[in-house]
Structure formats: C-alpha cells, structure tokens
C-alpha atoms as a printed R data frame, in Angstrom:
    type eleno elety resid chain resno      x        y        z
1   ATOM     1    CA   MET     A     1 22.820 -149.479 -185.754
2   ATOM     2    CA   ASP     A     2 24.821 -149.274 -188.581
3   ATOM     3    CA   HIS     A     3 28.198 -147.766 -188.017
4   ATOM     4    CA   TYR     A     4 30.441 -145.560 -190.133
5   ATOM     5    CA   PRO     A     5 34.145 -147.125 -190.185
6   ATOM     6    CA   LEU     A     6 36.928 -144.639 -189.934
7   ATOM     7    CA   LEU     A     7 38.320 -145.929 -193.601
8   ATOM     8    CA   ASP     A     8 35.001 -145.116 -195.274
9   ATOM     9    CA   LEU     A     9 35.002 -141.773 -193.484
10  ATOM    10    CA   PHE     A    10 38.543 -141.309 -195.110
11  ATOM    11    CA   TRP     A    11 37.696 -142.374 -198.320
12  ATOM    12    CA   THR     A    12 34.514 -140.073 -198.332
13  ATOM    13    CA   MET     A    13 36.727 -137.041 -197.399
14  ATOM    14    CA   LEU     A    14 39.534 -137.983 -199.940
15  ATOM    15    CA   TRP     A    15 36.527 -137.763 -202.212
16  ATOM    16    CA   PHE     A    16 35.000 -134.791 -201.740
17  ATOM    17    CA   PHE     A    17 38.312 -132.896 -201.455
18  ATOM    18    CA   LEU     A    18 39.168 -134.193 -205.138
19  ATOM    19    CA   TRP     A    19 35.766 -133.203 -206.407
20  ATOM    20    CA   ILE     A    20 36.477 -129.924 -204.996
21  ATOM    21    CA   MET     A    21 39.916 -129.622 -206.898
22  ATOM    22    CA   TRP     A    22 38.467 -130.441 -209.776
23  ATOM    23    CA   LEU     A    23 35.547 -127.897 -209.765
24  ATOM    24    CA   PHE     A    24 38.556 -125.467 -209.120
25  ATOM    25    CA   LEU     A    25 40.420 -126.752 -212.166
26  ATOM    26    CA   LEU     A    26 37.138 -126.468 -214.128
27  ATOM    27    CA   PHE     A    27 36.582 -122.534 -212.944
28  ATOM    28    CA   LYS     A    28 40.306 -121.925 -213.688
29  ATOM    29    CA   VAL     A    29 40.313 -123.697 -217.397
30  ATOM    30    CA   ILE     A    30 36.919 -121.547 -218.023
31  ATOM    31    CA   ALA     A    31 38.265 -118.276 -217.048
32  ATOM    32    CA   ASP     A    32 41.373 -119.031 -219.073
33  ATOM    33    CA   ILE     A    33 39.302 -119.928 -222.044
34  ATOM    34    CA   PHE     A    34 37.641 -116.079 -221.921
35  ATOM    35    CA   ARG     A    35 40.991 -114.411 -221.236
36  ATOM    36    CA   SER     A    36 43.072 -116.306 -223.983
37  ATOM    37    CA   ASP     A    37 44.002 -113.745 -226.408
38  ATOM    38    CA   ASP     A    38 45.300 -116.084 -228.853
39  ATOM    39    CA   LEU     A    39 41.776 -117.833 -229.181
40  ATOM    40    CA   GLY     A    40 39.275 -116.617 -231.649
41  ATOM    41    CA   GLY     A    41 35.790 -116.286 -231.004
42  ATOM    42    CA   TRP     A    42 34.953 -120.343 -232.492
43  ATOM    43    CA   GLY     A    43 38.105 -121.786 -230.716
44  ATOM    44    CA   LYS     A    44 36.712 -120.240 -227.240
45  ATOM    45    CA   ALA     A    45 33.497 -121.660 -228.022
46  ATOM    46    CA   GLY     A    46 34.515 -124.931 -228.966
47  ATOM    47    CA   TRP     A    47 36.537 -125.227 -225.801
48  ATOM    48    CA   LEU     A    48 34.048 -124.100 -223.497
49  ATOM    49    CA   ILE     A    49 31.231 -126.338 -225.057
50  ATOM    50    CA   LEU     A    50 33.901 -129.386 -223.915
51  ATOM    51    CA   ALA     A    51 34.223 -127.845 -220.938
52  ATOM    52    CA   LEU     A    52 31.026 -127.825 -220.332
53  ATOM    53    CA   LEU     A    53 29.534 -130.897 -221.909
54  ATOM    54    CA   LEU     A    54 32.491 -133.436 -221.021
55  ATOM    55    CA   PRO     A    55 33.789 -131.534 -217.713
56  ATOM    56    CA   TYR     A    56 36.062 -134.236 -216.577
57  ATOM    57    CA   ILE     A    57 37.608 -134.817 -220.308
58  ATOM    58    CA   GLY     A    58 37.263 -131.077 -221.287
59  ATOM    59    CA   ALA     A    59 39.154 -129.976 -218.396
60  ATOM    60    CA   LEU     A    60 42.042 -132.582 -218.675
61  ATOM    61    CA   VAL     A    61 42.487 -132.289 -222.290
62  ATOM    62    CA   TYR     A    62 42.467 -128.451 -221.884
63  ATOM    63    CA   VAL     A    63 45.564 -128.490 -219.046
64  ATOM    64    CA   ILE     A    64 47.256 -131.019 -221.355
65  ATOM    65    CA   VAL     A    65 46.750 -128.850 -224.551
66  ATOM    66    CA   ARG     A    66 47.279 -125.613 -223.023
67  ATOM    67    CA   GLY     A    67 48.437 -125.878 -219.730
68  ATOM    68    CA   GLY     A    68 52.111 -124.250 -220.266
69  ATOM    69    CA   SER     A    69 50.254 -120.800 -221.968
70  ATOM    70    CA   MET     A    70 47.945 -120.861 -219.003
71  ATOM    71    CA   GLY     A    71 51.046 -120.535 -216.273
72  ATOM    72    CA   LYS     A    72 52.285 -117.961 -218.671
73  ATOM    73    CA   ARG     A    73 49.124 -115.697 -218.869
74  ATOM    74    CA   ASP     A    74 48.860 -115.699 -215.356
75  ATOM    75    CA   LEU     A    75 52.059 -114.494 -214.818
76  ATOM    76    CA   LYS     A    76 51.472 -111.848 -217.538
77  ATOM    77    CA   GLU     A    77 48.340 -110.788 -216.142
78  ATOM    78    CA   ALA     A    78 50.168 -110.669 -212.164
79  ATOM    79    CA   GLN     A    79 53.193 -108.357 -213.550
80  ATOM    80    CA   GLU     A    80 50.360 -106.182 -215.415
81  ATOM    81    CA   ARG     A    81 48.503 -105.873 -212.203
82  ATOM    82    CA   ASP     A    82 51.734 -105.094 -210.087
83  ATOM    83    CA   ALA     A    83 53.064 -102.420 -212.802
84  ATOM    84    CA   ALA     A    84 49.566 -100.683 -213.003
85  ATOM    85    CA   PHE     A    85 49.444 -100.774 -209.055
86  ATOM    86    CA   LYS     A    86 53.207  -99.411 -208.625
87  ATOM    87    CA   ALA     A    87 52.271  -96.634 -211.480
88  ATOM    88    CA   TYR     A    88 49.070  -95.599 -209.830
89  ATOM    89    CA   VAL     A    89 51.202  -95.591 -206.597
90  ATOM    90    CA   ARG     A    90 53.676  -93.021 -208.013
91  ATOM    91    CA   GLU     A    91 51.065  -91.294 -209.630
92  ATOM    92    CA   ALA     A    92 49.306  -90.438 -206.389
93  ATOM    93    CA   ALA     A    93 52.334  -89.916 -204.756
94  ATOM    94    CA   ALA     A    94 53.722  -87.236 -207.059
95  ATOM    95    CA   GLY     A    95 50.200  -85.621 -207.448
96  ATOM    96    CA   GLY     A    96 50.792  -83.377 -204.252
97  ATOM    97    CA   SER     A    97 51.097  -79.246 -205.128
98  ATOM    98    CA   ASP     A    98 51.489  -77.959 -202.014
99  ATOM    99    CA   ALA     A    99 54.966  -76.426 -200.539
100 ATOM   100    CA   LYS     A   100 56.072  -80.174 -199.061
101 ATOM   101    CA   ALA     A   101 55.969  -81.435 -202.849
102 ATOM   102    CA   PRO     A   102 59.429  -81.404 -203.485
103 ATOM   103    CA   ARG     A   103 60.136  -82.957 -200.400
104 ATOM   104    CA   GLU     A   104 57.544  -85.627 -201.164
105 ATOM   105    CA   GLY     A   105 58.637  -86.334 -204.378
106 ATOM   106    CA   LYS     A   106 62.252  -87.281 -203.038
107 ATOM   107    CA   HIS     A   107 60.678  -89.383 -200.457
108 ATOM   108    CA   VAL     A   108 58.322  -91.078 -203.380
109 ATOM   109    CA   ASP     A   109 61.791  -92.003 -205.103
110 ATOM   110    CA   ASP     A   110 63.297  -93.372 -201.916
111 ATOM   111    CA   LEU     A   111 60.181  -95.386 -201.211
112 ATOM   112    CA   ALA     A   112 60.584  -96.633 -205.109
113 ATOM   113    CA   LYS     A   113 64.368  -97.757 -204.281
114 ATOM   114    CA   LEU     A   114 63.234  -99.189 -201.405
115 ATOM   115    CA   ALA     A   115 60.876 -101.573 -202.950
116 ATOM   116    CA   GLU     A   116 63.245 -102.236 -205.879
117 ATOM   117    CA   LEU     A   117 65.891 -102.962 -203.167
118 ATOM   118    CA   LYS     A   118 63.098 -105.447 -201.522
119 ATOM   119    CA   ASP     A   119 61.862 -107.302 -204.824
120 ATOM   120    CA   ARG     A   120 65.428 -107.728 -205.581
121 ATOM   121    CA   GLY     A   121 65.878 -109.563 -202.381
122 ATOM   122    CA   ALA     A   122 68.603 -107.075 -201.102
123 ATOM   123    CA   ILE     A   123 67.072 -106.285 -198.187
124 ATOM   124    CA   THR     A   124 64.797 -108.379 -195.767
125 ATOM   125    CA   GLU     A   125 61.106 -107.550 -195.032
126 ATOM   126    CA   GLU     A   126 61.634 -106.302 -192.084
127 ATOM   127    CA   GLU     A   127 64.699 -103.860 -193.175
128 ATOM   128    CA   TYR     A   128 62.350 -102.703 -195.599
129 ATOM   129    CA   GLN     A   129 59.795 -101.606 -193.094
130 ATOM   130    CA   ARG     A   130 61.994  -99.983 -191.038
131 ATOM   131    CA   ALA     A   131 63.634  -97.765 -193.733
132 ATOM   132    CA   LYS     A   132 60.061  -96.964 -194.740
133 ATOM   133    CA   THR     A   133 59.161  -95.949 -191.334
134 ATOM   134    CA   LYS     A   134 62.004  -93.521 -190.891
135 ATOM   135    CA   LEU     A   135 61.367  -91.953 -194.485
136 ATOM   136    CA   LEU     A   136 57.998  -91.274 -193.105
137 ATOM   137    CA   VAL     A   137 58.370  -90.149 -190.306
C-alpha cells in the first residue's frame, strides 16, 4: 500500500494555497481593470486580454506596472463609501419632523463629534460606546 509522506502533504497544501492566492490576485486585477478611470476602452481590453490569455504573466505585469495605483483606487473607493455612509446616516437622523426633532438634531451632532474623536484616535472604542449609550438613553 502506498503512503503519502507528511512532507508531500505539506508541499501539496502549499501549492494549493499559492494557487488560491493567485486566483484572488487575478480576480483583483480584473476588477481593477474594469473600475480604472484612467484607462480607455482599448487599454482595458488590452489588459483584460493579457490577463485572461496569459494569466500568470498578465497578472504579474499588471501588478508591476499599475500596482501602486491599485492601492490608491482602493483607498479612494473606501473613502467614498465611508463618506456616502456618513452622509446617509446624517440625512436619515436629521429627517425626523416631530416634536423631538430639535433634541434629536443635538444628538446627531454629538454622535458625529464622538465618531470624529474615535476616528482620530482621541477616544477608544470602549469610551465611544459608553458615550454613545449615554447619548441615546
């Protein structure tokens, strides 16, 4: 009966995980190609063809050539999502039109100030949660 030595199992797992990481990188590259505003249609088509026909070389070349701007696009998208979420929360919180509205408006401002303090690192998550609970009760 053949056996499968532990070292062979280790190498198999290593290659499997490297393959999975490469797939994640390939999908990230393809997503970045489509969301990149500085590439025209032909540029996107060229990078996509390279990434799909020669996936290992295409992904590697793309990361070398455009890797720095990938991070900048990720950061910009995250900041836009965060700003849109905060704007939505402010709009939803300020939307009340009953007798409590002035009092709730004050709470919204206080919560916004608390969130800003937490984002700057002036208060910890625990302090933020405690102050938020006091405001909302």
